[in-house]
PDB file of C-alpha atoms and ligand atoms in Angstrom:
ATOM      1  CA  UNK A  97     -25.316 -88.224  -2.120  1.00 71.00           C
ATOM      2  CA  UNK A  98     -24.802 -90.955   0.480  1.00 85.00           C
ATOM      3  CA  UNK A  99     -22.284 -90.474   3.306  1.00 92.00           C
ATOM      4  CA  UNK A 100     -20.061 -93.271   1.958  1.00 95.00           C
ATOM      5  CA  UNK A 101     -20.039 -92.791  -1.835  1.00 96.00           C
ATOM      6  CA  UNK A 102     -18.004 -95.158  -3.950  1.00 97.00           C
ATOM      7  CA  UNK A 103     -14.773 -93.951  -5.471  1.00 97.00           C
ATOM      8  CA  UNK A 104     -12.138 -95.159  -7.897  1.00 96.00           C
ATOM      9  CA  UNK A 105      -8.434 -94.459  -8.201  1.00 95.00           C
ATOM     10  CA  UNK A 106      -8.073 -92.895 -11.643  1.00 94.00           C
ATOM     11  CA  UNK A 107      -4.928 -92.234 -13.657  1.00 92.00           C
ATOM     12  CA  UNK A 108      -5.258 -89.240 -15.981  1.00 92.00           C
ATOM     13  CA  UNK A 109      -3.507 -90.496 -19.118  1.00 90.00           C
ATOM     14  CA  UNK A 110      -4.803 -91.355 -22.602  1.00 89.00           C
ATOM     15  CA  UNK A 111      -7.248 -93.849 -21.089  1.00 89.00           C
ATOM     16  CA  UNK A 112      -8.985 -91.185 -18.973  1.00 94.00           C
ATOM     17  CA  UNK A 113     -12.168 -90.864 -21.036  1.00 95.00           C
ATOM     18  CA  UNK A 114     -12.742 -94.619 -20.911  1.00 91.00           C
ATOM     19  CA  UNK A 115     -12.091 -94.737 -17.161  1.00 92.00           C
ATOM     20  CA  UNK A 116     -14.530 -91.889 -16.529  1.00 96.00           C
ATOM     21  CA  UNK A 117     -17.100 -93.610 -18.709  1.00 94.00           C
ATOM     22  CA  UNK A 118     -16.700 -96.889 -16.781  1.00 92.00           C
ATOM     23  CA  UNK A 119     -16.907 -95.083 -13.425  1.00 94.00           C
ATOM     24  CA  UNK A 120     -20.100 -93.291 -14.451  1.00 95.00           C
ATOM     25  CA  UNK A 121     -21.637 -96.526 -15.690  1.00 95.00           C
ATOM     26  CA  UNK A 122     -20.935 -98.115 -12.285  1.00 94.00           C
ATOM     27  CA  UNK A 123     -22.395 -95.093 -10.399  1.00 93.00           C
ATOM     28  CA  UNK A 124     -19.008 -94.253  -8.934  1.00 96.00           C
ATOM     29  CA  UNK A 125     -19.310 -90.610  -7.915  1.00 97.00           C
ATOM     30  CA  UNK A 126     -15.853 -89.787  -6.494  1.00 98.00           C
ATOM     31  CA  UNK A 127     -12.255 -90.340  -7.530  1.00 98.00           C
ATOM     32  CA  UNK A 128      -8.741 -90.055  -6.280  1.00 98.00           C
ATOM     33  CA  UNK A 129      -6.363 -89.174  -9.072  1.00 98.00           C
ATOM     34  CA  UNK A 130      -2.653 -89.511  -9.623  1.00 96.00           C
ATOM     35  CA  UNK A 131      -1.289 -86.026 -10.308  1.00 96.00           C
ATOM     36  CA  UNK A 132      -0.377 -85.548 -13.959  1.00 95.00           C
ATOM     37  CA  UNK A 133       3.312 -84.868 -14.663  1.00 94.00           C
ATOM     38  CA  UNK A 134       4.620 -81.296 -14.294  1.00 94.00           C
ATOM     39  CA  UNK A 135       4.536 -80.723 -18.062  1.00 92.00           C
ATOM     40  CA  UNK A 136       0.746 -81.284 -17.964  1.00 92.00           C
ATOM     41  CA  UNK A 137      -0.014 -79.121 -14.943  1.00 94.00           C
ATOM     42  CA  UNK A 138      -0.697 -76.072 -17.107  1.00 94.00           C
ATOM     43  CA  UNK A 139      -3.713 -73.758 -16.834  1.00 95.00           C
ATOM     44  CA  UNK A 140      -5.132 -75.170 -20.055  1.00 96.00           C
ATOM     45  CA  UNK A 141      -4.752 -78.836 -19.062  1.00 96.00           C
ATOM     46  CA  UNK A 142      -6.089 -78.150 -15.552  1.00 96.00           C
ATOM     47  CA  UNK A 143      -9.207 -76.545 -17.030  1.00 97.00           C
ATOM     48  CA  UNK A 144      -9.704 -79.461 -19.434  1.00 97.00           C
ATOM     49  CA  UNK A 145      -9.300 -82.017 -16.636  1.00 97.00           C
ATOM     50  CA  UNK A 146     -11.733 -80.180 -14.363  1.00 97.00           C
ATOM     51  CA  UNK A 147     -14.310 -80.057 -17.134  1.00 97.00           C
ATOM     52  CA  UNK A 148     -13.968 -83.791 -17.868  1.00 97.00           C
ATOM     53  CA  UNK A 149     -14.597 -84.739 -14.238  1.00 98.00           C
ATOM     54  CA  UNK A 150     -17.451 -82.239 -13.901  1.00 97.00           C
ATOM     55  CA  UNK A 151     -19.035 -83.552 -17.074  1.00 97.00           C
ATOM     56  CA  UNK A 152     -18.808 -87.120 -15.703  1.00 97.00           C
ATOM     57  CA  UNK A 153     -20.252 -85.833 -12.376  1.00 97.00           C
ATOM     58  CA  UNK A 154     -17.297 -87.295 -10.493  1.00 98.00           C
ATOM     59  CA  UNK A 155     -15.856 -85.335  -7.560  1.00 98.00           C
ATOM     60  CA  UNK A 156     -12.094 -85.588  -7.061  1.00 98.00           C
ATOM     61  CA  UNK A 157     -11.361 -86.151  -3.369  1.00 98.00           C
ATOM     62  CA  UNK A 158      -7.555 -86.592  -3.241  1.00 98.00           C
ATOM     63  CA  UNK A 159      -4.710 -85.820  -5.674  1.00 98.00           C
ATOM     64  CA  UNK A 160      -1.886 -88.324  -5.167  1.00 98.00           C
ATOM     65  CA  UNK A 161       1.785 -87.544  -5.700  1.00 97.00           C
ATOM     66  CA  UNK A 162       4.016 -89.940  -7.583  1.00 95.00           C
ATOM     67  CA  UNK A 163       7.721 -89.187  -7.955  1.00 96.00           C
ATOM     68  CA  UNK A 164      10.250 -89.897 -10.706  1.00 95.00           C
ATOM     69  CA  UNK A 165      12.566 -92.741  -9.703  1.00 95.00           C
ATOM     70  CA  UNK A 166      10.090 -94.589  -7.475  1.00 95.00           C
ATOM     71  CA  UNK A 167       9.884 -98.363  -7.895  1.00 94.00           C
ATOM     72  CA  UNK A 168       7.672-100.981  -6.250  1.00 91.00           C
ATOM     73  CA  UNK A 169       9.703-103.905  -7.689  1.00 91.00           C
ATOM     74  CA  UNK A 170      10.207-105.539  -4.278  1.00 89.00           C
ATOM     75  CA  UNK A 171      10.183-104.459  -0.633  1.00 89.00           C
ATOM     76  CA  UNK A 172      13.912-103.504  -0.398  1.00 91.00           C
ATOM     77  CA  UNK A 173      13.513-101.399  -3.578  1.00 93.00           C
ATOM     78  CA  UNK A 174      10.473 -99.675  -2.086  1.00 91.00           C
ATOM     79  CA  UNK A 175      12.529 -98.848   1.016  1.00 90.00           C
ATOM     80  CA  UNK A 176      15.253 -97.383  -1.163  1.00 94.00           C
ATOM     81  CA  UNK A 177      13.156 -95.407  -3.630  1.00 96.00           C
ATOM     82  CA  UNK A 178       9.732 -94.378  -2.321  1.00 96.00           C
ATOM     83  CA  UNK A 179       8.489 -91.053  -1.042  1.00 97.00           C
ATOM     84  CA  UNK A 180      10.223 -88.407   1.018  1.00 97.00           C
ATOM     85  CA  UNK A 181      12.397 -90.804   3.036  1.00 96.00           C
ATOM     86  CA  UNK A 182      15.330 -91.269   0.562  1.00 96.00           C
ATOM     87  CA  UNK A 183      17.658 -88.375   1.318  1.00 96.00           C
ATOM     88  CA  UNK A 184      19.144 -87.876  -2.161  1.00 96.00           C
ATOM     89  CA  UNK A 185      15.792 -86.951  -3.707  1.00 97.00           C
ATOM     90  CA  UNK A 186      14.036 -85.504  -0.654  1.00 98.00           C
ATOM     91  CA  UNK A 187      14.235 -81.798  -1.393  1.00 97.00           C
ATOM     92  CA  UNK A 188      13.343 -82.079  -5.103  1.00 98.00           C
ATOM     93  CA  UNK A 189      10.401 -84.331  -4.235  1.00 98.00           C
ATOM     94  CA  UNK A 190       9.239 -81.889  -1.560  1.00 98.00           C
ATOM     95  CA  UNK A 191       9.215 -79.201  -4.258  1.00 98.00           C
ATOM     96  CA  UNK A 192       7.265 -81.493  -6.560  1.00 98.00           C
ATOM     97  CA  UNK A 193       4.726 -82.262  -3.798  1.00 98.00           C
ATOM     98  CA  UNK A 194       4.299 -78.533  -3.162  1.00 98.00           C
ATOM     99  CA  UNK A 195       3.593 -77.996  -6.871  1.00 98.00           C
ATOM    100  CA  UNK A 196       1.075 -80.824  -6.811  1.00 98.00           C
ATOM    101  CA  UNK A 197      -0.604 -79.170  -3.807  1.00 98.00           C
ATOM    102  CA  UNK A 198      -0.885 -75.939  -5.823  1.00 98.00           C
ATOM    103  CA  UNK A 199      -2.266 -77.895  -8.797  1.00 98.00           C
ATOM    104  CA  UNK A 200      -4.820 -79.619  -6.500  1.00 98.00           C
ATOM    105  CA  UNK A 201      -5.932 -76.219  -5.250  1.00 98.00           C
ATOM    106  CA  UNK A 202      -6.592 -75.116  -8.815  1.00 97.00           C
ATOM    107  CA  UNK A 203      -8.633 -78.309  -9.228  1.00 97.00           C
ATOM    108  CA  UNK A 204     -10.627 -77.340  -6.066  1.00 98.00           C
ATOM    109  CA  UNK A 205      -9.422 -80.450  -4.225  1.00 98.00           C
ATOM    110  CA  UNK A 206      -8.818 -80.166  -0.487  1.00 98.00           C
ATOM    111  CA  UNK A 207      -6.402 -83.083  -0.002  1.00 98.00           C
ATOM    112  CA  UNK A 208      -3.174 -84.399  -1.465  1.00 98.00           C
ATOM    113  CA  UNK A 209      -1.887 -87.905  -0.780  1.00 98.00           C
ATOM    114  CA  UNK A 210       1.387 -89.768  -0.938  1.00 98.00           C
ATOM    115  CA  UNK A 211       3.421 -92.737   0.184  1.00 96.00           C
ATOM    116  CA  UNK A 212       5.888 -90.904   2.406  1.00 97.00           C
ATOM    117  CA  UNK A 213       8.181 -93.971   2.390  1.00 95.00           C
ATOM    118  CA  UNK A 214       9.348 -96.289   5.162  1.00 93.00           C
ATOM    119  CA  UNK A 215       9.238 -94.252   8.372  1.00 94.00           C
ATOM    120  CA  UNK A 216      11.992 -95.672  10.628  1.00 93.00           C
ATOM    121  CA  UNK A 217      10.564 -97.773  13.472  1.00 91.00           C
ATOM    122  CA  UNK A 218      13.423 -96.532  15.689  1.00 93.00           C
ATOM    123  CA  UNK A 219      12.718 -92.947  16.761  1.00 91.00           C
ATOM    124  CA  UNK A 220      16.451 -92.401  17.442  1.00 95.00           C
ATOM    125  CA  UNK A 221      17.305 -93.136  13.807  1.00 95.00           C
ATOM    126  CA  UNK A 222      18.486 -89.719  12.458  1.00 94.00           C
ATOM    127  CA  UNK A 223      16.270 -90.220   9.383  1.00 95.00           C
ATOM    128  CA  UNK A 224      13.229 -90.175  11.691  1.00 96.00           C
ATOM    129  CA  UNK A 225      13.776 -86.511  12.642  1.00 97.00           C
ATOM    130  CA  UNK A 226      14.443 -85.600   8.991  1.00 97.00           C
ATOM    131  CA  UNK A 227      11.182 -87.187   7.863  1.00 97.00           C
ATOM    132  CA  UNK A 228       9.277 -85.306  10.588  1.00 98.00           C
ATOM    133  CA  UNK A 229      10.801 -82.042   9.367  1.00 98.00           C
ATOM    134  CA  UNK A 230       9.900 -82.660   5.717  1.00 98.00           C
ATOM    135  CA  UNK A 231       6.368 -83.794   6.638  1.00 98.00           C
ATOM    136  CA  UNK A 232       5.873 -80.533   8.571  1.00 98.00           C
ATOM    137  CA  UNK A 233       7.080 -78.478   5.599  1.00 98.00           C
ATOM    138  CA  UNK A 234       4.650 -80.224   3.279  1.00 98.00           C
ATOM    139  CA  UNK A 235       1.751 -79.965   5.766  1.00 98.00           C
ATOM    140  CA  UNK A 236       2.395 -76.248   6.244  1.00 98.00           C
ATOM    141  CA  UNK A 237       2.429 -75.639   2.494  1.00 98.00           C
ATOM    142  CA  UNK A 238      -0.804 -77.640   2.077  1.00 98.00           C
ATOM    143  CA  UNK A 239      -2.402 -75.759   5.000  1.00 98.00           C
ATOM    144  CA  UNK A 240      -1.830 -72.492   3.137  1.00 98.00           C
ATOM    145  CA  UNK A 241      -3.841 -74.095   0.309  1.00 98.00           C
ATOM    146  CA  UNK A 242      -6.524 -75.203   2.844  1.00 98.00           C
ATOM    147  CA  UNK A 243      -5.657 -78.846   2.245  1.00 98.00           C
ATOM    148  CA  UNK A 244      -4.950 -81.974   4.224  1.00 98.00           C
ATOM    149  CA  UNK A 245      -2.011 -84.285   3.522  1.00 98.00           C
ATOM    150  CA  UNK A 246      -3.041 -87.967   3.463  1.00 98.00           C
ATOM    151  CA  UNK A 247      -0.317 -90.518   4.083  1.00 98.00           C
ATOM    152  CA  UNK A 248      -0.991 -93.917   2.544  1.00 96.00           C
ATOM    153  CA  UNK A 249      -0.600 -96.721   5.070  1.00 92.00           C
ATOM    154  CA  UNK A 250       1.276 -99.944   4.711  1.00 88.00           C
ATOM    155  CA  UNK A 251       4.981 -99.371   4.915  1.00 87.00           C
ATOM    156  CA  UNK A 252       5.135 -99.119   8.689  1.00 91.00           C
ATOM    157  CA  UNK A 253       3.291-100.574  11.667  1.00 94.00           C
ATOM    158  CA  UNK A 254       0.306 -98.738  13.144  1.00 95.00           C
ATOM    159  CA  UNK A 255       2.142 -97.849  16.423  1.00 95.00           C
ATOM    160  CA  UNK A 256       4.983 -96.263  14.407  1.00 95.00           C
ATOM    161  CA  UNK A 257       2.482 -94.298  12.339  1.00 96.00           C
ATOM    162  CA  UNK A 258       0.663 -93.141  15.478  1.00 96.00           C
ATOM    163  CA  UNK A 259       3.896 -91.930  17.079  1.00 97.00           C
ATOM    164  CA  UNK A 260       4.887 -90.203  13.844  1.00 97.00           C
ATOM    165  CA  UNK A 261       1.583 -88.299  13.745  1.00 97.00           C
ATOM    166  CA  UNK A 262       2.026 -87.131  17.327  1.00 97.00           C
ATOM    167  CA  UNK A 263       5.607 -86.036  16.616  1.00 98.00           C
ATOM    168  CA  UNK A 264       4.761 -84.187  13.366  1.00 98.00           C
ATOM    169  CA  UNK A 265       1.936 -82.488  15.256  1.00 98.00           C
ATOM    170  CA  UNK A 266       0.085 -80.901  12.364  1.00 98.00           C
ATOM    171  CA  UNK A 267      -3.717 -80.702  12.336  1.00 98.00           C
ATOM    172  CA  UNK A 268      -3.941 -81.249   8.559  1.00 98.00           C
ATOM    173  CA  UNK A 269      -1.930 -84.499   8.542  1.00 98.00           C
ATOM    174  CA  UNK A 270      -4.264 -87.433   7.888  1.00 98.00           C
ATOM    175  CA  UNK A 271      -4.274 -91.084   6.826  1.00 98.00           C
ATOM    176  CA  UNK A 272      -5.371 -92.752   3.617  1.00 98.00           C
ATOM    177  CA  UNK A 273      -5.948 -96.209   5.079  1.00 98.00           C
ATOM    178  CA  UNK A 274      -5.238 -99.090   2.700  1.00 98.00           C
ATOM    179  CA  UNK A 275      -5.921-102.381   4.518  1.00 98.00           C
ATOM    180  CA  UNK A 276      -4.380-104.500   1.747  1.00 98.00           C
ATOM    181  CA  UNK A 277      -1.066-102.684   2.020  1.00 96.00           C
ATOM    182  CA  UNK A 278      -0.708-103.789   5.643  1.00 96.00           C
ATOM    183  CA  UNK A 279      -0.905-107.378   4.347  1.00 97.00           C
ATOM    184  CA  UNK A 280       1.226-106.814   1.218  1.00 96.00           C
ATOM    185  CA  UNK A 281       4.057-105.261   3.234  1.00 95.00           C
ATOM    186  CA  UNK A 282       3.516-107.527   6.252  1.00 95.00           C
ATOM    187  CA  UNK A 283       3.215-104.519   8.560  1.00 94.00           C
ATOM    188  CA  UNK A 284       0.398-105.800  10.760  1.00 95.00           C
ATOM    189  CA  UNK A 285      -3.229-106.934  11.003  1.00 97.00           C
ATOM    190  CA  UNK A 286      -5.226-104.287   9.134  1.00 98.00           C
ATOM    191  CA  UNK A 287      -8.338-104.231  11.342  1.00 98.00           C
ATOM    192  CA  UNK A 288      -6.370-103.794  14.576  1.00 97.00           C
ATOM    193  CA  UNK A 289      -4.285-101.105  12.834  1.00 97.00           C
ATOM    194  CA  UNK A 290      -7.415 -99.254  11.720  1.00 98.00           C
ATOM    195  CA  UNK A 291      -8.760 -99.268  15.274  1.00 98.00           C
ATOM    196  CA  UNK A 292      -5.476 -97.813  16.536  1.00 97.00           C
ATOM    197  CA  UNK A 293      -5.070 -94.969  14.017  1.00 97.00           C
ATOM    198  CA  UNK A 294      -8.791 -94.421  13.305  1.00 97.00           C
ATOM    199  CA  UNK A 295      -8.910 -90.814  14.500  1.00 97.00           C
ATOM    200  CA  UNK A 296      -6.616 -89.754  11.639  1.00 98.00           C
ATOM    201  CA  UNK A 297      -8.313 -91.671   8.800  1.00 98.00           C
ATOM    202  CA  UNK A 298      -9.812 -89.251   6.249  1.00 98.00           C
ATOM    203  CA  UNK A 299      -9.808 -91.495   3.166  1.00 98.00           C
ATOM    204  CA  UNK A 300      -9.530 -95.206   2.435  1.00 98.00           C
ATOM    205  CA  UNK A 301      -8.606 -97.617  -0.304  1.00 98.00           C
ATOM    206  CA  UNK A 302     -10.858-100.627  -0.671  1.00 98.00           C
ATOM    207  CA  UNK A 303      -8.299-103.179  -1.763  1.00 98.00           C
ATOM    208  CA  UNK A 304      -7.689-106.812  -0.837  1.00 98.00           C
ATOM    209  CA  UNK A 305      -4.624-109.041  -0.530  1.00 98.00           C
ATOM    210  CA  UNK A 306      -3.393-112.359   0.804  1.00 98.00           C
ATOM    211  CA  UNK A 307      -0.439-112.667   3.162  1.00 97.00           C
ATOM    212  CA  UNK A 308       2.984-113.753   1.898  1.00 96.00           C
ATOM    213  CA  UNK A 309       4.599-116.912   3.298  1.00 95.00           C
ATOM    214  CA  UNK A 310       7.253-114.655   4.809  1.00 94.00           C
ATOM    215  CA  UNK A 311       5.468-111.361   5.530  1.00 93.00           C
ATOM    216  CA  UNK A 312       7.730-108.305   5.455  1.00 90.00           C
ATOM    217  CA  UNK A 313      10.416-110.095   3.459  1.00 90.00           C
ATOM    218  CA  UNK A 314       8.413-110.702   0.309  1.00 92.00           C
ATOM    219  CA  UNK A 315       5.219-109.237  -1.131  1.00 93.00           C
ATOM    220  CA  UNK A 316       1.830-110.587  -0.343  1.00 95.00           C
ATOM    221  CA  UNK A 317      -0.461-110.848  -3.358  1.00 96.00           C
ATOM    222  CA  UNK A 318      -3.060-108.251  -4.311  1.00 97.00           C
ATOM    223  CA  UNK A 319      -6.365-109.939  -5.270  1.00 97.00           C
ATOM    224  CA  UNK A 320      -9.902-108.817  -6.243  1.00 97.00           C
ATOM    225  CA  UNK A 321     -11.987-107.223  -3.504  1.00 97.00           C
ATOM    226  CA  UNK A 322     -13.471-109.882  -1.239  1.00 96.00           C
ATOM    227  CA  UNK A 323     -11.047-112.638  -2.340  1.00 97.00           C
ATOM    228  CA  UNK A 324      -8.275-111.814   0.131  1.00 97.00           C
ATOM    229  CA  UNK A 325      -7.489-111.788   3.847  1.00 98.00           C
ATOM    230  CA  UNK A 326      -8.769-108.274   4.682  1.00 98.00           C
ATOM    231  CA  UNK A 327     -12.391-109.299   5.445  1.00 97.00           C
ATOM    232  CA  UNK A 328     -14.207-106.435   3.720  1.00 98.00           C
ATOM    233  CA  UNK A 329     -17.309-106.653   5.884  1.00 98.00           C
ATOM    234  CA  UNK A 330     -15.261-106.345   9.065  1.00 98.00           C
ATOM    235  CA  UNK A 331     -13.233-103.529   7.460  1.00 98.00           C
ATOM    236  CA  UNK A 332     -16.370-101.497   6.714  1.00 98.00           C
ATOM    237  CA  UNK A 333     -17.884-102.366  10.104  1.00 98.00           C
ATOM    238  CA  UNK A 334     -14.707-101.041  11.748  1.00 98.00           C
ATOM    239  CA  UNK A 335     -14.898 -97.870   9.625  1.00 98.00           C
ATOM    240  CA  UNK A 336     -18.387 -97.417  11.043  1.00 98.00           C
ATOM    241  CA  UNK A 337     -17.111 -97.942  14.592  1.00 98.00           C
ATOM    242  CA  UNK A 338     -14.390 -95.295  14.218  1.00 98.00           C
ATOM    243  CA  UNK A 339     -16.983 -92.871  12.795  1.00 97.00           C
ATOM    244  CA  UNK A 340     -15.458 -92.696   9.323  1.00 97.00           C
ATOM    245  CA  UNK A 341     -17.506 -90.654   6.875  1.00 96.00           C
ATOM    246  CA  UNK A 342     -16.192 -90.321   3.340  1.00 96.00           C
ATOM    247  CA  UNK A 343     -15.633 -92.129   0.070  1.00 98.00           C
ATOM    248  CA  UNK A 344     -14.848 -95.820  -0.283  1.00 98.00           C
ATOM    249  CA  UNK A 345     -12.258 -95.690  -3.029  1.00 98.00           C
ATOM    250  CA  UNK A 346     -11.705 -98.921  -4.918  1.00 97.00           C
ATOM    251  CA  UNK A 347      -8.139 -99.624  -5.931  1.00 95.00           C
ATOM    252  CA  UNK A 348      -7.210-102.567  -8.151  1.00 93.00           C
ATOM    253  CA  UNK A 349      -3.592-102.452  -9.184  1.00 90.00           C
ATOM    254  CA  UNK A 350      -3.817-104.263 -12.473  1.00 90.00           C
ATOM    255  CA  UNK A 351      -4.827-102.828 -15.832  1.00 84.00           C
ATOM    256  CA  UNK A 352      -7.055-103.503 -18.806  1.00 83.00           C
ATOM    257  CA  UNK A 353     -10.249-105.493 -19.046  1.00 87.00           C
ATOM    258  CA  UNK A 354      -9.567-107.638 -16.010  1.00 91.00           C
ATOM    259  CA  UNK A 355      -9.245-104.495 -13.894  1.00 90.00           C
ATOM    260  CA  UNK A 356     -12.603-103.190 -15.146  1.00 88.00           C
ATOM    261  CA  UNK A 357     -14.269-106.548 -14.402  1.00 93.00           C
ATOM    262  CA  UNK A 358     -12.801-106.722 -10.903  1.00 95.00           C
ATOM    263  CA  UNK A 359     -13.857-103.138 -10.173  1.00 94.00           C
ATOM    264  CA  UNK A 360     -17.382-103.924 -11.293  1.00 95.00           C
ATOM    265  CA  UNK A 361     -17.514-106.913  -8.918  1.00 96.00           C
ATOM    266  CA  UNK A 362     -15.999-104.727  -6.183  1.00 97.00           C
ATOM    267  CA  UNK A 363     -18.747-102.150  -6.703  1.00 97.00           C
ATOM    268  CA  UNK A 364     -21.416-104.825  -6.255  1.00 97.00           C
ATOM    269  CA  UNK A 365     -19.748-106.118  -3.082  1.00 97.00           C
ATOM    270  CA  UNK A 366     -19.351-102.638  -1.589  1.00 97.00           C
ATOM    271  CA  UNK A 367     -22.893-101.580  -2.467  1.00 96.00           C
ATOM    272  CA  UNK A 368     -24.314-104.611  -0.685  1.00 96.00           C
ATOM    273  CA  UNK A 369     -22.058-104.068   2.358  1.00 97.00           C
ATOM    274  CA  UNK A 370     -22.820-100.333   2.563  1.00 96.00           C
ATOM    275  CA  UNK A 371     -26.522-101.122   2.528  1.00 95.00           C
ATOM    276  CA  UNK A 372     -26.061-103.771   5.217  1.00 96.00           C
ATOM    277  CA  UNK A 373     -23.804-101.691   7.485  1.00 96.00           C
ATOM    278  CA  UNK A 374     -24.959 -98.101   6.984  1.00 95.00           C
ATOM    279  CA  UNK A 375     -28.413 -98.773   5.560  1.00 92.00           C
ATOM    280  CA  UNK A 376     -27.665 -96.647   2.496  1.00 87.00           C
ATOM    281  CA  UNK A 377     -28.523 -97.571  -1.065  1.00 82.00           C
ATOM    282  CA  UNK A 378     -26.391 -96.369  -3.965  1.00 69.00           C
ATOM    283  CA  UNK A 379     -27.866 -93.311  -5.635  1.00 59.00           C
TER     284      UNK A 379
HETATM  285 MG1   MG B  56      -3.528 -97.884  -1.874  1.00 79.28          MG
END
């Protein structure tokens, strides 16, 4: 297998078989999955899920946590509802994330991922210390399962993320770098951000977006890979410069036929760029 295999973000619901079939057809050999709900994380379901991915010859690289009550309706709603930052749901979501870590271990996956929420830019904000404490608890639980914890980028600037990593001070805390999120949330130029936090990047989303008129106040727009402001060639070139080795996981946050078409085009674009930059052909 090449050092930068393609990946897809796969949701394990009723459409799973079709998604696995599409991924196999496109020679996608890795996947990040969204953790199934607690009611599905049984021994029987876990075994069935493992077998489906093994049969499709797709290796799961990260299990992502999603939490009840989260909403991406607009940026203020994201601030209010996402991840481990909102205090009212913090402890129940920490429990849920721990369960997902245990589920990922049973699936033989060595990383969990999540949007931790908007980390305060001001280190004297009392929430900042609380978020450090909860991140440490989750990292320590994951470490007992021999896993890393990947934080998805986008909701804070790269300098804030860098400081947060130093303050949490856990060897298994890592970054899932999503360049499009930096644009969607208006949290900074993605390439410069990648250069700054590169040492922590252990997985990436290949996603594209165009800037909003008023970045940070309103959403940018997610678009097919190569059609946005990320500059995919420069993104992959920068991944090479920081020494990133790992999957290139395509994320396209729409559904249905259009999603499948865009992913197929994304695969073609990434295959040609991987060959150009790393000299590796898809296998
Ligand atoms: Mg993403």
